[in-house]
Tab-separated table of C-alpha atoms in Angstrom:
chain	number	residue	atom	x	y	z
A	1398	MET	CA	21.162	81.129	147.679
A	1399	ARG	CA	24.143	79.468	146.035
A	1400	THR	CA	22.032	78.553	143.002
A	1401	PHE	CA	20.823	82.130	142.571
A	1402	THR	CA	24.335	83.476	143.086
A	1403	VAL	CA	25.538	81.356	140.190
A	1404	ARG	CA	22.587	82.454	138.035
A	1405	PHE	CA	23.073	86.147	138.767
A	1406	ALA	CA	26.791	85.810	138.094
A	1407	ALA	CA	26.011	84.156	134.746
A	1408	ALA	CA	23.583	86.974	133.829
A	1409	ALA	CA	26.158	89.607	134.772
A	1410	GLY	CA	28.732	87.767	132.673
A	1411	TYR	CA	26.277	87.741	129.747
A	1412	PHE	CA	25.809	91.515	129.918
A	1413	GLY	CA	29.548	92.020	130.305
A	1414	ALA	CA	30.241	89.960	127.186
A	1415	LEU	CA	27.605	91.882	125.188
A	1416	THR	CA	29.104	95.180	126.345
A	1417	VAL	CA	32.566	94.156	125.175
A	1418	ILE	CA	31.234	92.862	121.836
A	1419	GLY	CA	29.199	96.041	121.236
A	1420	THR	CA	32.036	98.390	122.130
A	1421	VAL	CA	34.544	96.572	119.937
A	1422	GLY	CA	31.969	96.263	117.144
A	1423	TYR	CA	31.243	100.004	116.977
A	1424	ARG	CA	34.932	100.777	117.191
A	1425	VAL	CA	35.662	98.507	114.225
A	1426	ILE	CA	32.561	99.134	112.098
A	1427	GLU	CA	31.992	102.873	112.671
A	1428	GLU	CA	35.515	103.813	113.831
A	1429	TRP	CA	34.123	105.728	116.804
A	1430	SER	CA	36.035	106.681	119.935
A	1431	LEU	CA	36.029	104.292	122.861
A	1432	LEU	CA	33.639	106.454	124.899
A	1433	ASP	CA	31.165	106.873	122.008
A	1434	ALA	CA	31.246	103.128	121.267
A	1435	LEU	CA	30.687	102.248	124.929
A	1436	TYR	CA	27.866	104.790	125.301
A	1437	MET	CA	26.124	103.556	122.139
A	1438	THR	CA	26.404	99.973	123.396
A	1439	ALA	CA	24.897	100.921	126.775
A	1440	ILE	CA	21.859	102.738	125.354
A	1441	THR	CA	21.288	99.942	122.832
A	1442	LEU	CA	21.435	97.095	125.371
A	1443	THR	CA	19.140	98.894	127.825
A	1444	SER	CA	16.714	99.998	125.061
A	1445	VAL	CA	16.359	103.502	126.529
A	1446	GLY	CA	15.453	105.007	123.126
A	1447	TYR	CA	18.119	107.716	122.919
A	1448	GLU	CA	19.309	108.858	119.507
A	1449	GLU	CA	22.423	107.414	117.920
A	1450	VAL	CA	25.672	109.038	118.883
A	1451	HIS	CA	26.533	109.396	115.176
A	1452	PRO	CA	24.705	108.359	111.997
A	1453	LEU	CA	25.050	104.607	111.449
A	1454	SER	CA	26.157	102.842	108.318
A	1455	GLU	CA	24.133	99.910	106.951
A	1456	VAL	CA	26.495	97.439	108.577
A	1457	GLY	CA	26.250	99.428	111.808
A	1458	GLN	CA	22.443	99.318	111.680
A	1459	ILE	CA	22.440	95.518	111.238
A	1460	PHE	CA	24.927	95.183	114.089
A	1461	THR	CA	22.724	97.402	116.287
A	1462	MET	CA	19.653	95.239	115.595
A	1463	PHE	CA	21.490	92.106	116.702
A	1464	LEU	CA	22.744	93.966	119.766
A	1465	LEU	CA	19.157	95.062	120.571
A	1466	VAL	CA	17.927	91.455	120.468
A	1467	GLY	CA	20.719	90.410	122.810
A	1468	GLY	CA	19.990	93.294	125.181
A	1469	ILE	CA	16.229	92.668	125.355
A	1470	THR	CA	16.899	88.959	125.964
A	1471	GLY	CA	19.329	89.800	128.761
A	1472	ILE	CA	16.886	92.220	130.412
A	1473	GLY	CA	14.186	89.555	130.282
A	1474	ILE	CA	16.513	87.044	131.917
A	1475	TRP	CA	17.548	89.569	134.565
A	1476	PHE	CA	13.979	90.449	135.595
A	1477	ALA	CA	13.013	86.768	135.550
A	1478	LEU	CA	15.862	85.995	137.947
A	1479	ILE	CA	14.851	88.806	140.301
A	1480	THR	CA	11.214	87.686	140.288
A	1481	ALA	CA	12.146	84.045	140.834
A	1482	PHE	CA	14.487	85.041	143.664
A	1483	ILE	CA	11.783	86.993	145.515
A	1484	VAL	CA	9.118	84.338	144.967
A	1485	GLU	CA	11.438	81.509	145.978
A	1486	ILE	CA	12.428	83.208	149.232
A	1487	ASP	CA	8.831	83.957	150.211
A	1488	LEU	CA	7.502	80.591	149.044
A	1489	THR	CA	10.290	78.585	150.673
A	1490	ASP	CA	9.822	80.397	153.964
A	1491	LEU	CA	6.040	79.929	153.834
A	1492	LEU	CA	6.231	76.226	152.980
A	1493	ARG	CA	8.881	75.709	155.638
A	1494	ARG	CA	6.745	77.385	158.321
A	1495	ARG	CA	3.689	75.337	157.380
A	1496	ARG	CA	5.682	72.098	157.377
A	1497	ASN	CA	7.138	72.956	160.784
A	1498	GLU	CA	3.669	73.657	162.164
A	1499	ARG	CA	2.381	70.291	160.951
A	1500	GLU	CA	5.394	68.384	162.253
A	1501	LEU	CA	5.504	70.170	165.618
A	1502	VAL	CA	1.897	69.253	166.376
A	1503	ARG	CA	2.875	65.572	166.142
A	1504	MET	CA	6.173	65.886	168.047
A	1505	ASN	CA	6.387	63.746	171.152
A	1506	ASP	CA	9.252	62.344	173.255
A	1507	HIS	CA	11.734	64.540	171.392
A	1508	VAL	CA	14.701	66.719	172.358
A	1509	VAL	CA	14.592	70.524	172.326
A	1510	VAL	CA	17.980	72.096	171.544
A	1511	CYS	CA	18.187	75.751	172.584
A	1512	GLY	CA	21.006	77.398	170.657
A	1513	ALA	CA	22.795	76.073	167.587
A	1514	GLY	CA	26.247	77.497	168.184
A	1515	ARG	CA	29.375	75.371	168.442
A	1516	THR	CA	28.091	73.258	171.343
A	1517	GLY	CA	24.571	73.063	169.948
A	1518	ARG	CA	25.891	71.867	166.582
A	1519	GLN	CA	27.756	69.010	168.257
A	1520	VAL	CA	24.596	68.032	170.137
A	1521	ILE	CA	22.615	68.103	166.900
A	1522	GLU	CA	25.200	65.952	165.121
A	1523	GLU	CA	24.956	63.319	167.858
A	1524	LEU	CA	21.138	63.390	167.777
A	1525	VAL	CA	21.184	62.930	164.010
A	1526	ALA	CA	23.710	60.095	164.275
A	1527	THR	CA	21.543	58.259	166.819
A	1528	GLY	CA	18.259	58.950	165.019
A	1529	GLN	CA	16.709	61.008	167.835
A	1530	PRO	CA	13.867	63.420	166.949
A	1531	PHE	CA	14.668	66.999	167.898
A	1532	VAL	CA	13.615	70.630	167.530
A	1533	VAL	CA	16.099	73.522	167.438
A	1534	ILE	CA	15.431	77.043	168.713
A	1535	GLU	CA	17.903	79.593	167.328
A	1536	ARG	CA	17.532	83.364	166.988
A	1537	ASP	CA	20.421	84.023	164.570
A	1538	ARG	CA	18.949	83.791	161.050
A	1539	ARG	CA	22.368	83.169	159.518
A	1540	ILE	CA	22.849	80.098	161.690
A	1541	VAL	CA	19.293	78.979	160.900
A	1542	GLU	CA	19.991	79.103	157.164
A	1543	GLU	CA	23.234	77.188	157.675
A	1544	LEU	CA	21.293	74.519	159.574
A	1545	TYR	CA	18.754	74.198	156.763
A	1546	GLU	CA	21.566	73.750	154.254
A	1547	VAL	CA	22.885	70.795	156.267
A	1548	LEU	CA	19.461	69.513	157.425
A	1549	PRO	CA	16.819	70.554	154.865
A	1550	GLU	CA	14.118	68.595	156.714
A	1551	GLY	CA	15.149	69.746	160.185
A	1552	LEU	CA	12.691	71.428	162.533
A	1553	VAL	CA	14.087	74.848	163.431
A	1554	ILE	CA	12.245	77.666	165.203
A	1555	THR	CA	13.702	81.113	164.572
A	1556	GLY	CA	13.379	82.928	167.857
A	1557	ASP	CA	14.665	83.539	171.368
A	1558	ALA	CA	14.708	80.386	173.489
A	1559	THR	CA	14.361	82.425	176.691
A	1560	LEU	CA	10.792	83.349	175.693
A	1561	ASP	CA	8.074	80.957	176.829
A	1562	HIS	CA	6.087	81.046	173.600
A	1563	ASN	CA	9.061	79.710	171.621
A	1564	LEU	CA	9.484	76.843	174.096
A	1565	GLU	CA	5.768	76.144	173.833
A	1566	GLU	CA	5.985	76.177	170.038
A	1567	ALA	CA	8.768	73.584	170.295
A	1568	ARG	CA	6.306	71.519	172.365
A	1569	VAL	CA	8.547	71.354	175.385
A	1570	GLU	CA	5.627	69.977	177.410
A	1571	THR	CA	5.713	66.742	175.347
A	1572	ALA	CA	9.521	66.589	175.002
A	1573	ARG	CA	11.634	64.140	176.948
A	1574	ALA	CA	14.722	66.350	177.220
A	1575	LEU	CA	16.017	69.882	176.665
A	1576	VAL	CA	19.548	71.090	176.014
A	1577	ALA	CA	20.319	74.696	176.984
A	1578	SER	CA	23.415	75.630	174.981
A	1579	LEU	CA	23.025	79.378	174.532
A	1580	SER	CA	26.054	81.665	174.520
A	1581	ALA	CA	25.323	83.370	177.856
A	1582	ASP	CA	24.908	81.733	181.269
A	1583	ALA	CA	22.072	84.123	182.135
A	1584	ASP	CA	20.133	83.014	179.045
A	1585	ASN	CA	20.650	79.345	179.895
A	1586	LEU	CA	19.447	80.078	183.429
A	1587	PHE	CA	16.239	81.638	182.057
A	1588	VAL	CA	15.711	78.639	179.789
A	1589	CYS	CA	16.061	76.244	182.723
A	1590	LEU	CA	13.525	78.210	184.779
A	1591	SER	CA	11.001	78.472	181.953
A	1592	ALA	CA	11.366	74.871	180.798
A	1593	ARG	CA	11.022	73.479	184.323
A	1594	HIS	CA	7.875	75.535	184.852
A	1595	LEU	CA	6.357	74.362	181.557
A	1596	SER	CA	7.323	70.697	182.022
A	1597	PRO	CA	8.104	69.518	185.568
A	1598	ASP	CA	9.263	66.049	184.433
A	1599	LEU	CA	11.519	67.275	181.618
A	1600	MET	CA	15.167	66.180	181.567
A	1601	ILE	CA	17.219	69.416	181.333
A	1602	VAL	CA	20.914	69.524	180.474
A	1603	ALA	CA	22.497	72.991	180.553
A	1604	ARG	CA	25.889	74.416	179.648
A	1605	ALA	CA	27.655	76.804	182.021
A	1606	HIS	CA	30.605	78.921	180.955
A	1607	GLU	CA	31.458	79.972	184.504
A	1608	GLU	CA	31.867	77.394	187.253
A	1609	GLN	CA	29.949	79.659	189.663
A	1610	ALA	CA	26.850	79.394	187.452
A	1611	MET	CA	26.630	75.594	187.709
A	1612	ASP	CA	24.991	75.555	191.143
A	1613	LYS	CA	22.529	78.298	190.128
A	1614	MET	CA	21.387	76.311	187.110
A	1615	LEU	CA	20.867	73.219	189.233
A	1616	ARG	CA	18.693	75.261	191.591
A	1617	ALA	CA	16.861	76.713	188.577
A	1618	GLY	CA	15.776	73.247	187.489
A	1619	ALA	CA	18.590	71.710	185.442
A	1620	ASP	CA	19.174	67.990	185.989
A	1621	ARG	CA	22.726	68.117	184.667
A	1622	VAL	CA	25.079	71.045	184.119
A	1623	VAL	CA	28.138	70.764	181.907
A	1624	SER	CA	31.002	73.255	182.128
A	1625	PRO	CA	33.431	73.085	179.173
A	1626	ASN	CA	36.195	74.544	181.351
A	1627	VAL	CA	35.826	71.910	184.078
A	1628	SER	CA	35.277	68.960	181.739
A	1629	SER	CA	38.204	69.986	179.545
A	1630	ALA	CA	40.541	70.178	182.532
A	1631	VAL	CA	39.452	66.723	183.756
A	1632	GLN	CA	39.855	65.293	180.265
A	1633	MET	CA	43.359	66.768	179.885
A	1634	ALA	CA	44.424	65.295	183.217
A	1635	SER	CA	42.879	61.941	182.317
A	1636	PHE	CA	44.886	61.787	179.100
A	1637	ILE	CA	48.010	61.984	181.251
A	1638	VAL	CA	46.895	59.578	183.991
A	1639	ARG	CA	45.109	56.977	181.807
A	1640	PRO	CA	46.050	57.699	178.170
A	1641	SER	CA	44.948	54.365	176.686
A	1642	VAL	CA	41.484	54.545	178.240
A	1643	MET	CA	40.951	58.138	177.163
A	1644	SER	CA	42.211	57.420	173.662
A	1645	LEU	CA	39.679	54.612	173.356
A	1646	LEU	CA	36.853	56.831	174.650
A	1647	ASP	CA	37.922	59.669	172.361
A	1648	VAL	CA	37.840	57.388	169.332
A	1649	MET	CA	34.452	55.952	170.340
A	1650	THR	CA	32.834	59.354	170.874
A	1651	HIS	CA	34.403	61.298	167.985
A	1652	SER	CA	35.192	58.815	165.233
A	1653	GLY	CA	32.479	58.523	162.620
A	1654	ASP	CA	34.094	55.376	161.216
A	1655	LEU	CA	33.859	53.330	164.424
A	1656	SER	CA	30.633	51.319	164.624
A	1657	LEU	CA	30.778	50.507	168.372
A	1658	ARG	CA	28.800	52.798	170.651
A	1659	LEU	CA	27.812	52.986	174.297
A	1660	GLU	CA	24.014	52.935	174.456
A	1661	GLN	CA	21.223	52.358	176.938
A	1662	ALA	CA	17.926	50.500	176.846
A	1663	GLU	CA	15.167	50.617	179.459
A	1664	ILE	CA	13.260	47.540	180.554
A	1665	PRO	CA	9.546	48.472	180.511
A	1666	SER	CA	7.011	46.967	182.888
A	1667	THR	CA	5.527	44.947	180.008
A	1668	SER	CA	8.837	43.331	179.084
A	1669	THR	CA	9.213	39.574	179.391
A	1670	LEU	CA	12.714	40.197	180.765
A	1671	ALA	CA	11.369	41.868	183.908
A	1672	GLY	CA	12.060	39.509	186.780
A	1673	GLN	CA	14.654	37.437	184.906
A	1674	THR	CA	18.373	37.257	185.579
A	1675	LEU	CA	21.038	38.266	183.098
A	1676	LEU	CA	21.787	34.581	182.629
A	1677	ASP	CA	18.182	33.861	181.656
A	1678	ALA	CA	17.970	36.961	179.438
A	1679	ALA	CA	21.040	35.825	177.473
A	1680	ILE	CA	21.536	39.325	176.029
A	1681	PRO	CA	25.062	38.729	174.634
A	1682	GLN	CA	23.931	35.529	172.919
A	1683	ARG	CA	20.757	37.042	171.441
A	1684	THR	CA	22.090	40.472	170.440
A	1685	GLY	CA	25.900	40.298	170.472
A	1686	LEU	CA	26.089	43.219	172.920
A	1687	ILE	CA	28.300	43.529	175.991
A	1688	VAL	CA	26.417	44.566	179.136
A	1689	ILE	CA	28.636	47.146	180.844
A	1690	ALA	CA	26.332	48.143	183.701
A	1691	VAL	CA	22.760	48.111	184.972
A	1692	GLU	CA	21.208	51.240	186.472
A	1693	LYS	CA	18.741	50.244	189.161
A	1694	ASP	CA	16.435	52.040	191.581
A	1695	THR	CA	17.824	51.306	195.051
A	1696	ASP	CA	16.027	52.808	198.062
A	1697	GLY	CA	14.630	55.618	195.924
A	1698	GLU	CA	17.994	56.439	194.333
A	1699	ARG	CA	19.355	55.486	190.936
A	1700	ARG	CA	22.598	53.543	191.259
A	1701	PHE	CA	24.852	51.841	188.735
A	1702	LEU	CA	25.805	48.195	189.089
A	1703	PHE	CA	28.987	47.868	187.049
A	1704	ASN	CA	30.125	44.609	185.472
A	1705	PRO	CA	26.928	42.812	186.572
A	1706	VAL	CA	27.157	39.093	187.248
A	1707	ALA	CA	24.956	36.480	185.601
A	1708	SER	CA	22.683	36.247	188.659
A	1709	THR	CA	21.799	39.968	188.540
A	1710	ARG	CA	18.024	40.357	188.496
A	1711	LEU	CA	16.468	42.624	185.891
A	1712	ASP	CA	13.469	44.650	187.069
A	1713	ALA	CA	11.054	46.957	185.296
A	1714	GLY	CA	12.559	50.435	185.007
A	1715	ASP	CA	16.164	49.215	184.968
A	1716	GLU	CA	18.478	50.730	182.373
A	1717	LEU	CA	20.895	48.438	180.560
A	1718	ILE	CA	24.185	50.127	179.588
A	1719	VAL	CA	25.614	48.193	176.652
A	1720	LEU	CA	28.450	48.352	174.151
A	1721	GLY	CA	27.926	47.337	170.550
A	1722	GLU	CA	26.848	48.309	167.063
A	1723	PRO	CA	23.730	50.416	166.396
A	1724	GLU	CA	21.966	47.486	164.714
A	1725	GLN	CA	22.591	45.326	167.767
A	1726	VAL	CA	21.187	48.049	170.024
A	1727	ASP	CA	18.023	48.171	167.903
A	1728	THR	CA	17.739	44.397	168.269
A	1729	LEU	CA	18.086	44.741	172.054
A	1730	ARG	CA	15.380	47.383	172.273
A	1731	ARG	CA	12.995	45.188	170.299
A	1732	TYR	CA	13.947	42.207	172.473
A	1733	VAL	CA	13.540	44.158	175.715
A	1734	GLY	CA	10.195	45.587	174.646
A	1735	SER	CA	8.780	42.323	173.320
């Protein structure tokens, strides 16, 4: 759109310049009034075939011929721009839909983001930063176009996320997680219900504007519910109580220049680390990462073991919570899965 805006502005400037040249030319050559000169310029540039306002001198005839060539050229450019604009919009939309269809068929273990407003944009930015595959469902076409400007290769479905067929098109049944970040709590509640019905094992994270809606979304199938009002209040209080800790966390989660990140890596059943201790695994020595915690399945419940000691046993299904650079995390995931 920006490219065509510049082109149309250039074409309009071209016609404006010709109009000024023609009007001044007839005023000087034929000594006509301003209105007659402007009218003669307009009918010449548009090639409508009207008669001359007044008989032309030889110099005026030559000037008119040059003006005709400029006008016909400008009209050709103008119609070419309009045709290209229409074709480009239709062709781009068609190619984009076909590409999305091909990519969506192959999507697996991805994240479905419902709503690309302020919260959804932040989720998308984090998914892009961590290299996670995702599909966006957004019904506002203006926001969709803005997303394509930032992420030309992004997978975006233009539609209402509360409708089952849009969730099915986003392949929610093969996704590993869904984020419900629509503007209304009722819409997020519908998304949770529909997504849980379509995929019973799906991880669902929903946003609730009102604190009263948090419990309803949990009953509707959400695994986690985030309320900006509640989380903001806790964060504000934490900045007062533990300012240094919160400053560090704020820098780590919002600074694009800081390379350290908190990440997690699961130990699969095929991993050679299953059954070993942290001392035997030697994760800091092999990857350079700091193991912050281990999430283990204890009596059917997931519990965190913070600051694990060297004798901590690693079992299949455990989640390692580590701190380090993205490259080190990739090394850990290859090491864990080897």
